[in-house]
Each structure stands twice: as structure tokens, then as C-alpha cells.
Short mmCIF file of C-alpha atoms and ligand atoms in Angstrom, two decimals:
data_model
loop_
_atom_site.label_atom_id
_atom_site.label_comp_id
_atom_site.label_asym_id
_atom_site.label_seq_id
_atom_site.Cartn_x
_atom_site.Cartn_y
_atom_site.Cartn_z
CA UNK A 1496 -12.16 -7.75 -10.46
CA UNK A 1497 -9.36 -6.34 -12.56
CA UNK A 1498 -6.09 -7.10 -10.81
CA UNK A 1499 -2.90 -5.60 -11.98
CA UNK A 1500 0.36 -6.96 -10.61
CA UNK A 1501 4.06 -6.15 -10.82
CA UNK A 1502 7.25 -7.00 -8.94
CA UNK A 1503 9.74 -4.26 -8.18
CA UNK A 1504 13.02 -3.94 -6.27
CA UNK A 1505 13.80 -1.00 -4.07
CA UNK A 1506 17.34 -0.27 -2.90
CA UNK A 1507 17.77 2.47 -0.36
CA UNK A 1508 21.17 4.17 -0.36
CA UNK A 1509 23.98 3.08 1.98
CA UNK A 1510 25.37 5.54 4.45
CA UNK A 1511 28.75 7.02 3.64
CA UNK A 1512 31.82 5.65 5.44
CA UNK A 1513 33.19 7.46 8.42
CA UNK A 1514 36.72 8.74 8.02
CA UNK A 1515 39.82 7.73 9.99
CA UNK A 1516 42.19 10.66 10.02
CA UNK A 1517 44.48 12.67 12.30
CA UNK A 1518 45.24 16.32 12.21
CA UNK A 1519 48.58 17.09 10.58
CA UNK A 1520 49.79 20.58 11.13
CA UNK A 1521 53.18 22.16 11.24
CA UNK A 1522 54.52 22.50 14.76
CA UNK A 1523 51.58 20.55 16.18
CA UNK A 1524 52.90 17.14 17.07
CA UNK A 1525 50.36 14.43 17.61
CA UNK A 1526 47.31 16.35 16.39
CA UNK A 1527 44.02 14.77 17.49
CA UNK A 1528 41.59 12.73 15.38
CA UNK A 1529 39.72 14.70 12.72
CA UNK A 1530 37.83 12.08 10.64
CA UNK A 1531 34.30 13.24 9.75
CA UNK A 1532 31.10 11.16 9.65
CA UNK A 1533 29.56 9.71 6.53
CA UNK A 1534 26.24 11.14 5.24
CA UNK A 1535 22.92 9.28 5.42
CA UNK A 1536 21.87 7.07 2.51
CA UNK A 1537 18.67 8.00 0.61
CA UNK A 1538 15.32 6.62 1.86
CA UNK A 1539 12.67 5.29 -0.49
CA UNK A 1540 9.03 6.22 0.04
CA UNK A 1541 5.83 5.07 -1.59
CA UNK A 1542 3.12 7.65 -2.11
CA UNK A 1543 -0.44 7.02 -3.23
CA UNK A 1544 -1.71 9.48 -5.81
CA UNK A 1545 -4.92 10.12 -7.67
CA UNK A 1546 -3.02 11.03 -10.84
CA UNK A 1547 -1.48 7.57 -11.18
CA UNK A 1548 -4.00 5.03 -12.38
CA UNK A 1549 -2.13 1.89 -13.34
CA UNK A 1550 0.96 -0.12 -12.49
CA UNK A 1551 2.03 -0.27 -16.14
CA UNK A 1552 5.00 2.09 -15.67
CA UNK A 1553 6.58 -0.35 -13.23
CA UNK A 1554 6.83 -2.99 -15.95
CA UNK A 1555 9.32 -0.76 -17.76
CA UNK A 1556 11.10 0.42 -14.65
CA UNK A 1557 11.19 -2.31 -12.00
CA UNK A 1558 14.27 -1.16 -10.01
CA UNK A 1559 14.47 1.93 -7.83
CA UNK A 1560 17.76 2.97 -6.24
CA UNK A 1561 18.41 5.87 -3.95
CA UNK A 1562 21.91 7.42 -3.76
CA UNK A 1563 24.50 6.58 -1.15
CA UNK A 1564 25.54 9.09 1.48
CA UNK A 1565 28.85 10.87 0.94
CA UNK A 1566 31.94 9.63 2.77
CA UNK A 1567 33.34 11.59 5.67
CA UNK A 1568 36.70 13.32 5.15
CA UNK A 1569 39.59 14.66 7.17
CA UNK A 1570 39.39 18.02 8.91
CA UNK A 1571 36.06 16.83 10.35
CA UNK A 1572 34.22 17.18 7.10
CA UNK A 1573 30.97 15.22 7.11
CA UNK A 1574 29.66 13.46 4.03
CA UNK A 1575 26.52 14.76 2.36
CA UNK A 1576 23.13 13.12 3.09
CA UNK A 1577 21.56 11.58 -0.01
CA UNK A 1578 18.11 12.70 -1.12
CA UNK A 1579 15.11 10.47 -0.56
CA UNK A 1580 13.18 9.24 -3.57
CA UNK A 1581 9.42 8.85 -3.77
CA UNK A 1582 7.69 6.25 -5.90
CA UNK A 1583 4.15 7.14 -6.88
CA UNK A 1584 1.55 4.38 -6.86
CA UNK A 1585 -2.16 4.37 -7.61
CA UNK A 1586 -4.60 4.46 -4.70
CA UNK A 1587 -5.67 0.91 -3.88
CA UNK A 1588 -2.19 -0.62 -4.31
CA UNK A 1589 -1.43 -3.48 -1.95
CA UNK A 1590 2.27 -4.01 -1.21
CA UNK A 1591 3.48 -7.53 -0.42
CA UNK A 1592 6.96 -8.60 0.68
CA UNK A 1593 8.95 -11.69 -0.34
CA UNK A 1594 7.20 -13.78 2.29
CA UNK A 1595 3.86 -12.84 0.81
CA UNK A 1596 3.01 -10.72 3.85
CA UNK A 1597 1.05 -7.53 3.36
CA UNK A 1598 3.36 -4.61 4.12
CA UNK A 1599 0.91 -1.79 3.46
CA UNK A 1600 -2.43 -1.06 1.80
CA UNK A 1601 -2.04 2.27 0.03
CA UNK A 1602 -5.75 2.92 0.15
CA UNK A 1603 -5.79 6.55 1.09
CA UNK A 1604 -4.98 9.50 -1.11
CA UNK A 1605 -1.64 11.13 -0.33
CA UNK A 1606 -0.48 8.39 2.02
CA UNK A 1607 3.32 8.29 2.38
CA UNK A 1608 5.09 5.13 3.52
CA UNK A 1609 8.77 4.55 4.20
CA UNK A 1610 9.38 1.32 2.31
CA UNK A 1611 13.20 1.14 2.37
CA UNK A 1612 15.30 2.97 4.87
CA UNK A 1613 18.61 4.51 3.83
CA UNK A 1614 21.69 3.52 5.85
CA UNK A 1615 23.09 5.69 8.60
CA UNK A 1616 26.42 7.31 7.85
CA UNK A 1617 29.42 5.67 9.53
CA UNK A 1618 31.01 7.70 12.28
CA UNK A 1619 34.48 9.11 11.78
CA UNK A 1620 37.18 8.63 14.37
CA UNK A 1621 36.62 12.08 15.91
CA UNK A 1622 33.38 10.73 17.40
CA UNK A 1623 35.18 7.88 19.12
CA UNK A 1624 37.68 10.03 21.02
CA UNK A 1625 37.25 9.87 24.78
CA UNK A 1626 39.37 11.05 27.70
CA UNK A 1627 40.98 7.65 27.89
CA UNK A 1628 41.15 6.99 24.16
CA UNK A 1629 42.41 10.18 22.60
CA UNK A 1630 43.67 8.74 19.36
CA UNK A 1631 41.06 6.18 18.25
CA UNK A 1632 42.08 4.17 15.22
CA UNK A 1633 38.46 3.44 14.57
CA UNK A 1634 35.90 4.59 12.04
CA UNK A 1635 32.62 2.95 11.07
CA UNK A 1636 31.66 1.99 7.57
CA UNK A 1637 28.32 3.29 6.34
CA UNK A 1638 25.26 1.22 7.14
CA UNK A 1639 23.84 -0.58 4.08
CA UNK A 1640 20.46 0.66 2.87
CA UNK A 1641 17.46 -1.67 2.97
CA UNK A 1642 16.92 -3.70 -0.18
CA UNK A 1643 13.51 -5.25 -0.79
CA UNK A 1644 11.69 -7.10 -3.49
CA UNK A 1645 8.04 -6.15 -3.47
CA UNK A 1646 4.94 -7.27 -5.25
CA UNK A 1647 2.52 -4.48 -6.01
CA UNK A 1648 -1.06 -5.47 -6.56
CA UNK A 1649 -3.67 -3.03 -7.71
CA UNK A 1650 -7.22 -3.81 -6.75
CA UNK A 1651 -9.03 -1.48 -9.00
CA UNK A 1652 -11.68 -0.28 -6.61
CA UNK A 1653 -14.94 0.47 -8.35
CA UNK A 1654 -16.14 4.02 -7.78
CA UNK A 1655 -19.67 3.33 -8.90
CA UNK A 1656 -21.76 0.19 -8.43
CA UNK A 1657 -24.87 -0.88 -10.31
CA UNK A 1658 -27.63 -2.60 -8.33
CA UNK A 1659 -31.13 -3.75 -9.14
CA UNK A 1660 -33.38 -6.72 -9.76
CA UNK A 1661 -32.32 -9.36 -12.29
CA UNK A 1662 -33.03 -8.29 -15.87
CA UNK A 1663 -33.11 -4.60 -14.99
CA UNK A 1664 -30.58 -3.87 -17.73
CA UNK A 1665 -27.48 -3.55 -15.55
CA UNK A 1666 -25.07 -5.38 -17.85
CA UNK A 1667 -26.51 -3.65 -20.88
CA UNK A 1668 -25.77 -0.28 -19.32
CA UNK A 1669 -22.19 -1.35 -18.50
CA UNK A 1670 -21.68 -2.52 -22.09
CA UNK A 1671 -22.97 0.77 -23.50
CA UNK A 1672 -20.80 3.12 -21.46
CA UNK A 1673 -17.56 1.12 -21.14
CA UNK A 1674 -15.49 -1.27 -23.21
CA UNK A 1675 -16.61 -4.22 -21.08
CA UNK A 1676 -18.40 -7.11 -22.79
CA UNK A 1677 -20.68 -8.66 -20.15
CA UNK A 1678 -23.16 -11.36 -21.07
CA UNK A 1679 -26.63 -9.94 -21.75
CA UNK A 1680 -29.86 -11.92 -22.07
CA UNK A 1681 -33.60 -11.58 -21.44
CA UNK A 1682 -33.68 -13.99 -18.53
CA UNK A 1683 -32.80 -13.33 -14.88
CA UNK A 1684 -29.38 -14.13 -13.42
CA UNK A 1685 -27.46 -13.76 -16.64
CA UNK A 1686 -24.58 -12.20 -14.77
CA UNK A 1687 -22.89 -14.68 -12.45
CA UNK A 1688 -19.97 -12.65 -11.21
CA UNK A 1689 -18.99 -8.98 -10.91
CA UNK A 1690 -17.92 -7.19 -14.07
CA UNK A 1691 -15.91 -4.01 -14.20
CA UNK A 1692 -15.54 -1.36 -16.83
CA UNK A 1693 -13.91 2.04 -17.08
CA UNK A 1694 -16.07 4.99 -18.09
CA UNK A 1695 -14.00 7.65 -19.86
CA UNK A 1696 -15.82 10.96 -20.11
CA UNK A 1697 -12.75 12.92 -21.20
CA UNK A 1698 -8.97 12.91 -20.71
CA UNK A 1699 -9.03 13.56 -16.96
CA UNK A 1700 -12.49 12.38 -16.13
CA UNK A 1701 -12.89 8.64 -15.75
CA UNK A 1702 -14.32 6.24 -13.20
CA UNK A 1703 -14.69 2.52 -12.66
CA UNK A 1704 -18.15 1.01 -12.90
CA UNK A 1705 -19.05 -2.36 -11.39
CA UNK A 1706 -21.98 -4.55 -12.43
CA UNK A 1707 -22.97 -7.32 -10.04
CA UNK A 1708 -25.57 -10.12 -10.27
CA UNK A 1709 -29.16 -9.06 -9.64
CA UNK A 1710 -30.70 -8.87 -6.18
CA UNK A 1711 -34.08 -10.31 -5.22
CA UNK A 1712 -36.38 -10.06 -2.24
CA UNK A 1713 -34.73 -12.10 0.51
CA UNK A 1714 -31.26 -11.77 -1.02
CA UNK A 1715 -29.79 -10.76 2.31
CA UNK A 1716 -31.02 -14.10 3.69
CA UNK A 1717 -29.13 -15.84 0.97
CA UNK A 1718 -31.74 -16.05 -1.81
CA UNK A 1719 -30.45 -15.73 -5.35
CA UNK A 1720 -26.85 -14.89 -6.15
CA UNK A 1721 -26.46 -11.18 -5.67
CA UNK A 1722 -25.73 -11.02 -1.99
CA UNK A 1723 -22.48 -12.93 -2.33
CA UNK A 1724 -21.12 -10.09 -4.39
CA UNK A 1725 -22.45 -7.17 -2.45
CA UNK A 1726 -19.20 -6.85 -0.50
CA UNK A 1727 -17.55 -5.69 -3.73
CA UNK A 1728 -19.86 -2.71 -3.70
CA UNK A 1729 -19.25 -1.76 -0.09
CA UNK A 1730 -16.31 0.44 -1.01
CA UNK A 1731 -18.02 2.16 -3.93
CA UNK A 1732 -18.79 5.84 -3.62
CA UNK A 1733 -22.06 5.90 -5.54
CA UNK A 1734 -24.75 3.36 -6.41
CA UNK A 1735 -26.81 3.41 -9.58
CA UNK A 1736 -30.06 1.72 -8.70
CA UNK A 1737 -31.68 0.42 -11.90
CA UNK A 1738 -35.42 -0.22 -12.31
CA UNK A 1739 -36.93 -1.86 -15.41
CA UNK A 1740 -39.76 0.28 -16.85
CA UNK A 1741 -40.86 -2.44 -19.31
CA UNK A 1742 -42.40 -4.41 -16.46
CA UNK A 1743 -43.54 -1.50 -14.32
CA UNK A 1744 -47.24 -0.64 -14.25
CA UNK A 1745 -47.71 1.89 -11.47
CA UNK A 1746 -46.13 4.38 -9.10
CA UNK A 1747 -46.79 2.29 -5.96
CA UNK A 1748 -45.06 -0.63 -7.64
CA UNK A 1749 -42.09 1.57 -8.37
CA UNK A 1750 -41.71 2.66 -4.73
CA UNK A 1751 -42.17 -0.91 -3.62
CA UNK A 1752 -39.32 -2.08 -5.86
CA UNK A 1753 -37.04 0.71 -4.67
CA UNK A 1754 -37.73 -0.17 -1.04
CA UNK A 1755 -37.15 -3.91 -1.58
CA UNK A 1756 -33.65 -3.39 -2.96
CA UNK A 1757 -32.81 -0.75 -0.35
CA UNK A 1758 -33.93 -3.08 2.43
CA UNK A 1759 -31.70 -5.85 1.07
CA UNK A 1760 -28.69 -3.53 0.86
CA UNK A 1761 -29.24 -2.24 4.38
CA UNK A 1762 -29.64 -5.72 5.81
CA UNK A 1763 -26.39 -6.76 4.18
CA UNK A 1764 -24.42 -3.84 5.57
CA UNK A 1765 -25.18 -0.53 7.18
CA UNK A 1766 -22.36 0.93 5.08
CA UNK A 1767 -24.79 1.09 2.15
CA UNK A 1768 -26.92 3.67 3.92
CA UNK A 1769 -24.11 6.17 3.57
CA UNK A 1770 -23.55 5.63 -0.13
CA UNK A 1771 -25.51 8.11 -2.27
CA UNK A 1772 -27.94 6.43 -4.71
CA UNK A 1773 -29.21 7.55 -8.08
CA UNK A 1774 -32.49 5.93 -9.14
CA UNK A 1775 -32.32 5.07 -12.87
CA UNK A 1776 -35.47 4.04 -14.72
CA UNK A 1777 -34.31 1.85 -17.62
CA UNK A 1778 -35.73 0.74 -20.97
CA UNK A 1779 -37.69 3.98 -21.57
CA UNK A 1780 -38.11 2.84 -25.20
CA UNK A 1781 -40.37 -0.01 -24.13
CA UNK A 1782 -41.93 1.39 -20.97
CA UNK A 1783 -45.12 -0.46 -19.98
CA UNK A 1784 -46.66 2.75 -18.71
CA UNK A 1785 -45.80 6.03 -20.43
CA UNK A 1786 -46.70 7.98 -17.28
CA UNK A 1787 -43.26 7.46 -15.81
CA UNK A 1788 -42.11 11.11 -16.19
CA UNK A 1789 -44.83 12.00 -13.66
CA UNK A 1790 -43.47 9.37 -11.27
CA UNK A 1791 -40.03 10.91 -11.62
CA UNK A 1792 -41.42 14.29 -10.60
CA UNK A 1793 -43.09 12.73 -7.58
CA UNK A 1794 -39.78 11.17 -6.52
CA UNK A 1795 -37.99 14.48 -7.04
CA UNK A 1796 -40.35 16.21 -4.61
CA UNK A 1797 -39.13 13.67 -2.04
CA UNK A 1798 -35.51 14.67 -2.85
CA UNK A 1799 -34.84 11.31 -4.48
CA UNK A 1800 -32.54 11.82 -7.48
CA UNK A 1801 -34.10 10.06 -10.46
CA UNK A 1802 -33.10 9.78 -14.10
CA UNK A 1803 -34.31 7.73 -17.04
CA UNK A 1804 -32.36 6.01 -19.81
CA UNK A 1805 -32.67 3.68 -22.74
CA UNK A 1806 -29.65 1.59 -23.56
CA UNK A 1807 -31.26 0.79 -26.92
CA UNK A 1808 -31.78 4.36 -28.19
CA UNK A 1809 -29.05 5.90 -26.05
CA UNK A 1810 -31.56 8.37 -24.52
CA UNK A 1811 -30.34 9.81 -21.22
CA UNK A 1812 -27.00 7.98 -21.15
CA UNK A 1813 -24.84 11.11 -21.39
CA UNK A 1814 -26.82 12.96 -18.75
CA UNK A 1815 -26.51 9.89 -16.53
CA UNK A 1816 -22.73 9.79 -16.85
CA UNK A 1817 -22.36 13.52 -16.28
CA UNK A 1818 -24.57 13.40 -13.22
CA UNK A 1819 -22.66 10.37 -11.87
CA UNK A 1820 -19.37 12.16 -12.43
CA UNK A 1821 -20.39 15.32 -10.60
CA UNK A 1822 -21.82 13.32 -7.68
CA UNK A 1823 -18.65 11.26 -7.59
CA UNK A 1824 -16.36 14.31 -7.56
CA UNK A 1825 -18.41 15.84 -4.78
CA UNK A 1826 -18.22 12.66 -2.66
CA UNK A 1827 -14.47 12.31 -3.24
CA UNK A 1828 -13.83 15.93 -2.34
CA UNK A 1829 -15.75 15.52 0.90
CA UNK A 1830 -13.77 12.40 1.77
CA UNK A 1831 -10.41 14.05 1.05
CA UNK A 1832 -11.43 17.06 3.13
CA UNK A 1833 -12.31 14.80 6.06
CA UNK A 1834 -9.12 12.77 5.75
CA UNK A 1835 -6.72 15.64 5.33
CA UNK A 1836 -7.63 16.74 8.83
CA UNK A 1837 -5.85 13.67 10.12
CA UNK A 1838 -2.03 13.66 10.13
CA UNK A 1839 -0.36 11.61 7.42
CA UNK A 1840 1.01 8.36 8.62
CA UNK A 1841 4.59 7.21 8.20
CA UNK A 1842 4.86 3.66 9.50
CA UNK A 1843 7.99 1.77 10.46
CA UNK A 1844 8.34 -1.96 10.55
CA UNK A 1845 9.62 -3.69 13.68
CA UNK A 1846 12.04 -6.59 13.37
CA UNK A 1847 13.54 -9.29 15.55
CA UNK A 1848 16.96 -8.04 16.74
CA UNK A 1849 18.96 -11.22 16.29
CA UNK A 1850 18.92 -15.00 16.26
CA UNK A 1851 21.56 -17.47 17.48
CA UNK A 1852 21.62 -21.00 16.10
CA UNK A 1853 24.05 -23.75 16.93
CA UNK A 1854 24.98 -26.13 14.18
CA UNK A 1855 27.51 -28.82 15.10
CA UNK A 1856 30.46 -26.82 16.48
CA UNK A 1857 29.55 -23.52 14.86
CA UNK A 1858 27.40 -20.75 16.24
CA UNK A 1859 25.48 -18.65 13.71
CA UNK A 1860 24.31 -15.18 14.60
CA UNK A 1861 21.89 -13.55 12.16
CA UNK A 1862 19.40 -10.70 11.99
CA UNK A 1863 19.06 -7.33 10.34
CA UNK A 1864 20.87 -5.49 13.10
CA UNK A 1865 23.75 -8.00 13.07
CA UNK A 1866 24.00 -7.62 9.32
CA UNK A 1867 24.20 -3.88 9.79
CA UNK A 1868 26.96 -3.97 12.39
CA UNK A 1869 29.00 -6.47 10.38
CA UNK A 1870 28.75 -4.26 7.33
CA UNK A 1871 29.75 -1.20 9.32
CA UNK A 1872 32.77 -2.74 10.98
CA UNK A 1873 36.24 -2.79 9.53
CA UNK A 1874 37.43 -6.14 10.92
CA UNK A 1875 41.05 -5.38 10.03
CA UNK A 1876 41.17 -2.82 12.79
CA UNK A 1877 41.63 -3.99 16.34
CA UNK A 1878 39.77 -1.00 17.80
CA UNK A 1879 36.83 -1.64 15.48
CA UNK A 1880 36.72 -5.33 16.43
CA UNK A 1881 36.74 -4.44 20.06
CA UNK A 1882 33.83 -2.08 19.55
CA UNK A 1883 31.94 -4.74 17.62
CA UNK A 1884 32.29 -7.06 20.59
CA UNK A 1885 30.96 -4.44 22.94
CA UNK A 1886 27.93 -3.94 20.75
CA UNK A 1887 27.27 -7.69 20.63
CA UNK A 1888 27.44 -7.70 24.36
CA UNK A 1889 25.02 -4.79 24.76
CA UNK A 1890 22.54 -6.42 22.39
CA UNK A 1891 22.55 -9.59 24.48
CA UNK A 1892 24.22 -11.74 21.82
CA UNK A 1893 26.97 -12.83 24.21
CA UNK A 1894 24.43 -13.86 26.82
CA UNK A 1895 22.53 -15.89 24.27
CA UNK A 1896 25.75 -17.54 22.99
CA UNK A 1897 26.57 -18.56 26.53
CA UNK A 1898 23.07 -19.93 27.04
CA UNK A 1899 23.67 -22.10 24.04
CA UNK A 1900 26.97 -23.35 25.48
CA UNK A 1901 29.69 -21.37 23.69
CA UNK A 1902 33.22 -21.88 24.99
CA UNK A 1903 36.68 -20.42 24.48
CA UNK A 1904 37.99 -20.87 20.94
CA UNK A 1905 34.63 -21.73 19.33
CA UNK A 1906 33.83 -20.21 15.97
CA UNK A 1907 31.00 -17.71 15.87
CA UNK A 1908 29.71 -16.74 12.41
CA UNK A 1909 28.10 -13.32 12.48
CA UNK A 1910 26.24 -12.80 9.22
CA UNK A 1911 28.95 -14.62 7.25
CA UNK A 1912 31.86 -13.09 9.20
CA UNK A 1913 33.85 -15.76 11.08
CA UNK A 1914 35.11 -14.77 14.53
CA UNK A 1915 36.73 -16.70 17.32
CA UNK A 1916 35.18 -16.60 20.72
CA UNK A 1917 38.04 -15.48 22.94
CA UNK A 1918 38.06 -13.20 25.91
CA UNK A 1919 41.41 -12.37 27.52
CA UNK A 1920 43.48 -12.11 24.38
CA UNK A 1921 41.45 -9.26 23.09
CA UNK A 1922 41.46 -7.62 26.45
CA UNK A 1923 37.73 -7.06 26.57
CA UNK A 1924 36.31 -6.91 30.02
CA UNK A 1925 33.77 -9.62 29.40
CA UNK A 1926 33.86 -12.37 26.86
CA UNK A 1927 32.73 -11.80 23.34
N1 GTP B 2981 -35.88 -2.43 -24.92
C1 GTP B 2981 -34.81 -2.39 -24.13
N2 GTP B 2981 -34.30 -3.54 -23.67
C2 GTP B 2981 -33.23 -3.48 -22.88
C3 GTP B 2981 -32.64 -2.25 -22.47
N3 GTP B 2981 -31.61 -2.49 -21.64
C4 GTP B 2981 -31.56 -3.84 -21.52
N4 GTP B 2981 -32.50 -4.45 -22.24
C5 GTP B 2981 -32.77 -5.86 -22.36
O1 GTP B 2981 -33.08 -6.39 -21.07
C6 GTP B 2981 -32.60 -7.72 -20.94
C7 GTP B 2981 -31.81 -7.88 -19.68
O2 GTP B 2981 -30.65 -7.11 -19.78
P1 GTP B 2981 -29.33 -7.38 -18.93
O3 GTP B 2981 -28.45 -6.22 -19.15
O4 GTP B 2981 -28.79 -8.74 -19.17
O5 GTP B 2981 -29.93 -7.31 -17.46
P2 GTP B 2981 -29.19 -7.47 -16.06
O6 GTP B 2981 -29.75 -6.48 -15.15
O7 GTP B 2981 -27.76 -7.45 -16.27
O8 GTP B 2981 -29.67 -8.91 -15.62
P3 GTP B 2981 -28.98 -9.99 -14.64
O9 GTP B 2981 -27.55 -10.04 -15.02
O10 GTP B 2981 -29.69 -11.23 -14.92
O11 GTP B 2981 -29.21 -9.48 -13.27
C8 GTP B 2981 -31.81 -8.02 -22.19
O12 GTP B 2981 -32.62 -8.77 -23.07
C9 GTP B 2981 -31.53 -6.65 -22.77
O13 GTP B 2981 -31.41 -6.67 -24.17
C10 GTP B 2981 -33.23 -1.05 -22.98
O14 GTP B 2981 -32.83 0.07 -22.69
N5 GTP B 2981 -34.32 -1.19 -23.81
MG1 MG B 2982 -26.38 -8.81 -15.94
#
């Protein structure tokens, strides 16, 4: 299996800061607050596309940054929202986070996934005015955007699989139509593990072909090697079923061989019944019985698509690739039509709100939300500090601190910001 891998960093934009300002007009003493809100920071999306085939571009451009939101201004002017950016990835890209957890499998065409969320704009002081607090000296800073380091892994999914008995000429076919160099020999079980190659018909017409070890009667019960690798073919869209003419004497033998392989596939997984199959008679140059064109006609009357090739003379190879391509395009179109009926998914991750840990005399409060509120608070302002405390209370941080035995004067470190646990002095109703 060809696996392509890159590491990238995505940095969503921070929200713009909210503005702290008061109206100043002639003859209007003590004008009210008029600080506008900051704009939203830019989000970063991943989108799976059929027109992107590799991860190579990411090697040259591993960092993606969205813009920050504009800052709020006086006269209630809000900052501008930053535009989202979309990173295009090939279909079949797996996205892993720093903890090696799978974030998303971009396996469907046109799937859009919010990978890094832009920060919310900070609120200006106008927002904080209430009937009791008419001149708030409080404005939020913008929320930082999410920053993530991601590992993208492309599992090149094979579009077309080759199946058949050992020695049918599977690897030879792969070597003739792609740049792959599989081992080829005139004894069974030459191929020991799956081989992939890319067939390029023209600039925009290419597909991935997979060759797996040969199957034998009883393979689904574990005989031979082939069955171990059949799972690699489960996601293919078309199967080329190869049959060796050089050892084929009669029509009944042909149908028997076809049925044997089809039975093995079906017993391995019912999924194979839905995958269209092309029957390919191989080694026409050394066919044991020259009557095979008649057999092909008989199969055609049963609506079984049959072709013949010789990897030695090259006979039939082009027709085979063209036929495979048109069948493949048809199958893909059908799939896309079925899928586009469903709404596109945008998935959000859920996170633990906060964590409190006691270490000696210090209490450490961490978590994404805590990080956010610390970044958004201007600790130099008494009003802002008071608000921060209220938020900690609402989130249940205070309750948890108390559970862990916090007392007056203890130091609480919120995401690197040192604060003193004190109640009355700050005049907050309940303790911090
Ligand atoms: N005359 C002739 N011989 C061929 C042709 N295609 C393949 N062969 C020969 O058939 C033998 C088997 O070919 P492989 O491609 O290794 O067969 P395979 O299906 O991959 O076999 P396993 O990997 O063992 O399952 C080799 O000796 C090839 O040279 C052909 O079109 N004409
Ligand atoms: Mg082989």
C-alpha cells in the first residue's frame, strides 16, 4: 500500500479585541460607553477533492494561517470578521492529531471539516453596560484561534483490483500497464503481498490498480495466501477477474473457474457482490484451445462482460484499460449522485471544560476554555478581573477549587496567570 505522509500546522485567526471607549461630544457630559466588538478570526476547513491526488504540495507549504478579526473601535464600530480558508486534500486522507488520535477520515468527495476554529471577537465596553453599571471600564480581548499540528496520511485507495487463481498473469498485467515492478514467475504464489500501480490513460484520466496474491478453492477457509489480502480489495470500485487461457481446455472449465473465485469472494465478504467484475481471459498468445472467442460470445449472451488480452503481444490491453476507465467513471458518478443527496457534514470536536490540579500549595487550572478566558481578559482592569471571576464561578471552577481545599490567600494559576484566591477584598459576592 502506497502511504504518503506529511505534517502540517494550522493556525486559525484570533478574534479582534473589543474596544474600551466613551462617547466624547461637545455639551454632552459623561457620554456613555461606545466601544465596539472585535471581529471573528478566520476558521480553517479541510475539504476532500477529486482534483487533488497527492500530499506533495504540503511538503512545500506546511503552515496555514487564517487572518485575525479586526479590532473594535470607538463610536460602536465593530471589527471586520476574517475570511475562512479552505485546505484541499485528496480523498482518502486520514487526519491525526498530536496524540496520534484520528481526527477525521476524509473519505468522501466534497466533505468539509472544520479543523481549526477562529477566535470569537472580544466584546467592547458597550456590551457590558447594564442599568447598574452604566460606565463599564471593561472590554474583552479577542479569543485566540485554534492552533493544531496535524499529520496527514494518504491511503491511496485502489480503484480497481485484480483477482484470479495463482499464475493467471495478474502481476504481469500490472507491470504492463503501470510503472510498478512486481515479481513475475511461472509458479503459483509469486506475489506475497499487495502491489499497487497507477494507470495513466491521459492527463486527467488515471486510476490505481491493485494486484493481490492469487486465490484458490477454499481460500475463504484460509487456504493459500490470497484471502488475507482480500480486505484491501473491499473498497475497490471494479474487479478485473483474470483467467489463464494457456491452461484452459473447455467452456465448462471456464465457467467452473469463474464460479470458484466468485464463491471465494462472496464467502469472504458480501461487499464483493456489489462490485462490478470484468472477466479477462489472459495469455491469448498461448491459448490451449483457440475456440475461446466462441466462449466469450456465450458469456456475453449471459450479460457477463468479457475481454481477452495478451501481456506478451499487448493484444487487447488498450481496450481493457478504456473499458475499465468507462466502467469506473460510471460507478463513481453513481456513488457521487447517491452521496450528494445527503447533507454535507461539518463536525465539531468536544473537549473537557477544565481541570484543577493541586501541587504542593499551588492550584493549577487548565483547559481550552480556561486558556480562552485568560487570553481574553485584561488582568490590569479591575472590572475585567471581576468578570473573569464570575465566569470561573459559572463554569464550576470555584466549586472544584473548594472541593480540593482552597483557602483564602492561596495562589491559583489559571493557564499560567497567577491569581490570589480572595473573596471580600474584590467585593465579589462569592469567593473566586
Ligand atoms: N505467454 C504468456 N505468458 C504470460 C502472459 N502473462 C503472464 N504470463 C506468464 O505467466 C506466468 C505467471 O505470471 P504472473 O504475472 O506472475 O502471475 P500471477 O497471477 O501474478 O501469479 P501469482 O502472483 O502467483 O498469483 C509468468 O511466467 C508470466 O510470464 C501472457 O500474456 N502470455
Ligand atoms: Mg503475482
